[in-house]
Amino acid sequence: MNAQQEYIAKTNHMKRDLLLLFVKILLFIPLTYTLIEYKSYYEQAPLLGRLAYSLNVFLSANIFISGLRIILISWYQRRSTFFHTSARGSFVLGVNRIASVLNAIVIFFSLMMAFKINPKDFLTSITIVAAAIALIFKDYITNMISGLIIMFSDQLTLGDYIRIGEYEGQIIDITLVNIVINNDDDDIVMIPNNFVFTTNIVNQSFQNSRKVSVEFELALNHTTDREELKRRLGQLLDKHSNEVLENSMKLKVLSVQKDVAKYKIQFTLTNHGKTQSQFIKNIVLNEVLKIGNEA
């Protein structure tokens, strides 16, 4: 998605959010009016009165949450434009997650009011139970907090191509429980948020999203001269000049062990794309196999 398409999508989302907020306000005003002007009528129909009152509470809280959410997102986008920085989606995602949690809490308490359950008495009665639940679900709660930290830190966001531990792929979602990535094999990998703070992460999108690295090993008795290996691989990539940027290839010797030598080749694609990256990786690895067999 280019910058213009992204701007249009954000504008359409904002218009939709403002329209929904306007509809909620249109429902809230007449409902509040009837609760005040026709109070005696609602007293004669207690069930209807409780439903109307709980709906009014929900709408008032939801309007406040939605309005605050729109203000925060608008402020963040304007701030990004003013300072000429890219507006990364993780902040917006974090605001949306918190808004969803708050709305769920409001719905819960509104239903309690509708069914004649005093929220204050309910909270008092479950204090001890809540403490026990917090201990049982401690890991889940810390996972949620970690998810919010990830979202608001702006270090990771949707679309970033990352390597975290043994996993590598593109972030397709960040939830309150885990980070969801799509790896090169099109597998969906879900990584707990807590794992992010206990291991090293390489965010390739922060540097150059088109850079590709391929590591391989050659047996020492099959290893060709390094310069010859570099020449062969360079000629191979030159044949794919439409996909690989010219003179961007680098060949490094990572280590020499008892039986094998470990190499890493790096090059830059002309355009970022998972399919293109995997295609070039396969070509390089096939050439490495040929070199090994020839040696």
Coordinates of C-alpha atoms in Angstrom, one line a residue:
M1 CA 0.0 0.0 0.0
N2 CA 1.5 3.3 -1.0
A3 CA 1.4 6.5 1.0
Q4 CA -1.7 7.9 -0.9
Q5 CA -3.7 4.7 -0.5
E6 CA -2.7 4.5 3.2
Y7 CA -3.8 8.1 3.7
I8 CA -7.2 7.4 2.0
A9 CA -7.7 4.3 4.1
K10 CA -7.0 6.2 7.3
T11 CA -9.3 9.0 6.2
N12 CA -12.1 6.5 5.5
H13 CA -11.7 4.8 8.8
M14 CA -11.8 8.2 10.6
K15 CA -15.0 9.2 8.8
R16 CA -16.6 5.8 9.6
D17 CA -15.7 6.2 13.3
L18 CA -17.0 9.8 13.4
L19 CA -20.3 8.6 11.8
L20 CA -20.7 5.8 14.4
L21 CA -20.0 8.3 17.2
F22 CA -22.7 10.7 15.7
V23 CA -25.2 7.9 15.5
K24 CA -24.6 7.0 19.2
I25 CA -25.0 10.6 20.2
L26 CA -28.3 10.7 18.3
L27 CA -29.5 7.7 20.3
F28 CA -28.2 8.9 23.6
I29 CA -29.9 12.4 23.5
P30 CA -33.6 11.2 23.1
L31 CA -33.1 8.3 25.5
T32 CA -31.8 10.6 28.2
Y33 CA -34.7 13.0 27.5
T34 CA -37.3 10.2 27.9
L35 CA -35.6 9.0 31.2
I36 CA -36.0 12.5 32.6
E37 CA -39.4 13.6 31.2
Y38 CA -41.2 10.2 31.5
K39 CA -39.7 9.0 34.7
S40 CA -43.1 8.1 36.2
Y41 CA -43.8 5.9 33.1
Y42 CA -40.6 4.0 33.6
E43 CA -41.4 3.6 37.3
Q44 CA -44.6 1.8 36.3
A45 CA -42.6 -0.6 34.1
P46 CA -39.5 -1.5 36.2
L47 CA -38.0 -3.9 33.6
L48 CA -38.3 -1.4 30.8
G49 CA -36.9 1.3 33.1
R50 CA -33.8 -0.8 34.0
L51 CA -33.2 -1.7 30.4
A52 CA -33.4 2.0 29.3
Y53 CA -31.2 3.1 32.2
S54 CA -28.6 0.4 31.5
L55 CA -28.6 1.3 27.8
N56 CA -28.2 5.0 28.7
V57 CA -25.2 4.2 31.0
F58 CA -23.6 2.1 28.2
L59 CA -24.1 4.8 25.5
S60 CA -22.7 7.5 27.8
A61 CA -19.6 5.5 28.6
N62 CA -19.2 4.3 25.0
I63 CA -19.5 7.8 23.6
F64 CA -16.8 9.0 26.0
I65 CA -14.4 6.1 25.2
S66 CA -15.0 6.4 21.4
G67 CA -14.5 10.2 21.5
L68 CA -11.3 9.8 23.5
R69 CA -10.1 7.1 21.1
I70 CA -10.7 9.3 18.1
I71 CA -8.9 12.3 19.7
L72 CA -5.8 10.2 20.6
I73 CA -5.5 8.6 17.2
S74 CA -6.0 12.0 15.5
W75 CA -3.4 13.6 17.8
Y76 CA -0.9 10.8 17.0
Q77 CA -1.4 11.0 13.3
R78 CA -1.1 14.8 13.3
R79 CA 2.0 14.6 15.5
S80 CA 3.6 12.1 13.0
T81 CA 2.8 14.5 10.1
F82 CA 4.1 17.5 12.0
F83 CA 7.5 15.8 12.9
H84 CA 7.7 14.1 9.5
T85 CA 7.8 10.6 11.1
S86 CA 6.0 7.5 9.9
A87 CA 2.8 6.8 11.8
R88 CA 3.3 3.2 12.9
G89 CA 0.1 1.1 13.4
S90 CA 1.0 -0.3 16.8
F91 CA 0.0 2.8 18.7
V92 CA -3.4 2.9 17.0
L93 CA -3.7 -0.9 17.6
G94 CA -2.9 -0.4 21.3
V95 CA -5.6 2.4 21.6
N96 CA -8.1 0.1 19.9
R97 CA -7.3 -2.8 22.2
I98 CA -7.8 -0.7 25.3
A99 CA -11.0 0.8 24.0
S100 CA -12.3 -2.8 23.3
V101 CA -11.5 -3.9 26.9
L102 CA -13.1 -0.8 28.4
N103 CA -16.2 -1.3 26.3
A104 CA -16.4 -4.9 27.4
I105 CA -16.3 -3.8 31.0
V106 CA -19.0 -1.2 30.4
I107 CA -21.2 -3.8 28.7
F108 CA -20.7 -6.2 31.7
F109 CA -21.7 -3.5 34.3
S110 CA -24.7 -2.4 32.1
L111 CA -26.0 -5.9 32.0
M112 CA -25.7 -6.1 35.8
M113 CA -27.8 -3.0 36.1
A114 CA -30.4 -4.4 33.7
F115 CA -30.7 -7.6 35.8
K116 CA -30.9 -5.7 39.1
I117 CA -27.4 -6.6 40.4
N118 CA -25.7 -3.8 42.4
P119 CA -22.2 -3.4 40.9
K120 CA -20.8 -2.1 44.2
D121 CA -22.0 -5.2 46.1
F122 CA -20.8 -7.5 43.4
L123 CA -17.3 -5.9 43.4
T124 CA -17.1 -6.2 47.2
S125 CA -18.2 -9.8 47.2
I126 CA -15.6 -10.9 44.6
T127 CA -12.6 -9.1 46.0
I128 CA -11.1 -12.2 47.5
V129 CA -12.0 -14.3 44.5
A130 CA -10.5 -11.7 42.2
A131 CA -7.2 -11.8 44.2
A132 CA -7.1 -15.6 43.7
I133 CA -7.9 -15.3 40.0
A134 CA -5.1 -12.7 39.6
L135 CA -2.6 -15.2 41.1
I136 CA -3.9 -18.1 38.9
F137 CA -3.8 -16.0 35.7
K138 CA -0.7 -14.1 36.6
D139 CA 1.1 -15.1 33.4
Y140 CA -1.9 -14.2 31.3
I141 CA -2.1 -10.8 33.0
T142 CA 1.6 -10.0 32.5
N143 CA 1.2 -11.2 28.9
M144 CA -1.5 -8.6 28.4
I145 CA 0.6 -5.9 29.9
S146 CA 3.5 -6.9 27.7
G147 CA 1.2 -6.7 24.7
L148 CA 0.2 -3.1 25.6
I149 CA 3.9 -2.2 26.1
I150 CA 4.7 -3.6 22.7
M151 CA 1.9 -1.7 21.0
F152 CA 2.6 1.7 22.6
S153 CA 6.4 1.4 22.3
D154 CA 6.2 1.7 18.5
Q155 CA 9.2 -0.7 18.1
L156 CA 7.1 -3.4 16.5
T157 CA 4.0 -2.9 14.3
L158 CA 1.9 -4.7 11.7
G159 CA 3.9 -5.5 8.5
D160 CA 7.3 -5.5 10.1
Y161 CA 9.6 -8.4 9.1
I162 CA 11.2 -9.7 12.3
R163 CA 13.4 -12.5 13.6
I164 CA 12.7 -13.4 17.2
G165 CA 14.5 -16.4 18.6
E166 CA 14.2 -19.3 16.1
Y167 CA 11.2 -17.7 14.4
E168 CA 11.3 -15.3 11.4
G169 CA 8.4 -13.7 9.4
Q170 CA 6.1 -10.8 8.9
I171 CA 3.9 -9.5 11.8
I172 CA 0.2 -9.9 10.7
D173 CA -1.4 -9.2 14.2
I174 CA -0.5 -8.1 17.7
T175 CA -3.1 -9.1 20.3
L176 CA -3.1 -8.8 24.1
V177 CA -1.9 -12.4 24.2
N178 CA 0.6 -12.9 21.4
I179 CA 2.3 -11.7 18.3
V180 CA 1.2 -13.4 15.2
I181 CA 3.7 -13.8 12.4
N182 CA 3.6 -15.3 8.9
N183 CA 6.8 -17.1 8.1
D184 CA 8.4 -17.8 4.7
D185 CA 6.6 -21.2 4.6
D186 CA 3.2 -19.5 5.1
D187 CA 2.9 -20.9 8.6
I188 CA 1.1 -18.8 11.1
V189 CA 3.3 -18.6 14.3
M190 CA 1.9 -17.2 17.5
I191 CA 4.6 -16.0 19.9
P192 CA 3.6 -15.1 23.5
N193 CA 4.2 -11.4 24.3
N194 CA 6.3 -12.2 27.3
F195 CA 8.8 -13.9 25.0
V196 CA 9.6 -10.6 23.4
F197 CA 11.2 -9.3 26.6
T198 CA 13.3 -12.4 27.1
T199 CA 15.0 -12.9 23.8
N200 CA 16.8 -10.8 21.1
I201 CA 14.7 -9.4 18.3
V202 CA 15.9 -8.3 14.8
N203 CA 13.5 -5.9 13.1
Q204 CA 14.6 -5.9 9.5
S205 CA 11.9 -3.3 8.6
F206 CA 13.7 -0.7 10.8
Q207 CA 16.8 -0.9 8.6
N208 CA 16.2 -2.2 5.1
S209 CA 13.1 -4.3 4.5
R210 CA 14.5 -5.4 1.1
K211 CA 17.7 -6.9 2.6
V212 CA 17.9 -10.6 2.3
S213 CA 20.4 -12.9 4.1
V214 CA 21.1 -16.6 3.3
E215 CA 23.3 -18.7 5.5
F216 CA 24.7 -22.0 4.3
E217 CA 27.5 -24.5 5.1
L218 CA 30.0 -26.3 2.8
A219 CA 32.0 -29.3 3.9
L220 CA 35.7 -28.4 4.1
N221 CA 36.7 -31.1 1.7
H222 CA 34.1 -29.7 -0.7
T223 CA 34.7 -26.0 -0.1
T224 CA 35.9 -24.0 -3.1
D225 CA 38.0 -20.8 -3.0
R226 CA 36.2 -17.9 -1.3
E227 CA 36.8 -15.6 -4.2
E228 CA 35.6 -18.2 -6.7
L229 CA 32.5 -18.8 -4.6
K230 CA 31.8 -15.1 -4.5
R231 CA 32.3 -14.9 -8.3
R232 CA 29.9 -17.8 -8.9
L233 CA 27.2 -16.4 -6.7
G234 CA 27.7 -12.9 -8.0
Q235 CA 27.2 -14.1 -11.6
L236 CA 24.1 -15.9 -10.5
L237 CA 22.5 -12.8 -9.0
D238 CA 23.5 -10.7 -12.0
K239 CA 21.2 -12.9 -14.1
H240 CA 18.4 -11.7 -11.9
S241 CA 19.1 -8.0 -12.0
N242 CA 15.3 -7.3 -12.1
E243 CA 15.0 -8.7 -8.6
V244 CA 18.4 -8.0 -7.1
L245 CA 20.0 -4.6 -6.8
E246 CA 23.3 -4.4 -8.7
N247 CA 26.5 -4.6 -6.6
S248 CA 24.6 -5.2 -3.4
M249 CA 25.9 -8.7 -2.7
K250 CA 28.3 -9.4 0.2
L251 CA 29.7 -12.8 1.2
K252 CA 31.0 -13.4 4.7
V253 CA 32.7 -16.3 6.4
L254 CA 30.9 -16.8 9.7
S255 CA 33.0 -19.6 11.1
V256 CA 35.3 -22.4 10.1
Q257 CA 34.7 -25.6 12.2
K258 CA 36.3 -29.0 12.1
D259 CA 34.3 -30.3 9.1
V260 CA 32.4 -27.4 7.7
A261 CA 32.8 -23.7 6.8
K262 CA 29.8 -21.5 7.5
Y263 CA 29.0 -18.6 5.1
K264 CA 26.4 -15.8 4.9
I265 CA 25.5 -14.1 1.7
Q266 CA 23.6 -10.8 1.8
F267 CA 22.0 -8.8 -1.0
T268 CA 19.2 -6.2 -1.5
L269 CA 16.1 -6.8 -3.5
T270 CA 14.8 -4.1 -5.9
N271 CA 11.3 -4.5 -4.3
H272 CA 10.2 -5.9 -1.0
G273 CA 8.2 -9.1 -1.3
K274 CA 8.1 -12.4 0.5
T275 CA 7.5 -14.4 -2.7
Q276 CA 10.4 -12.6 -4.4
S277 CA 12.7 -13.1 -1.4
Q278 CA 12.0 -16.8 -1.2
F279 CA 12.5 -17.3 -4.9
I280 CA 16.0 -15.7 -4.8
K281 CA 16.9 -17.7 -1.7
N282 CA 16.0 -20.9 -3.4
I283 CA 18.1 -20.0 -6.4
V284 CA 21.1 -19.2 -4.2
L285 CA 20.8 -22.5 -2.2
N286 CA 20.4 -24.5 -5.4
E287 CA 23.7 -23.0 -6.7
V288 CA 25.4 -23.8 -3.4
L289 CA 24.3 -27.4 -3.8
K290 CA 25.8 -27.5 -7.3
I291 CA 29.0 -26.0 -6.1
G292 CA 29.3 -28.6 -3.3
N293 CA 28.6 -31.4 -5.8
E294 CA 31.1 -30.1 -8.3
A295 CA 33.8 -29.7 -5.7

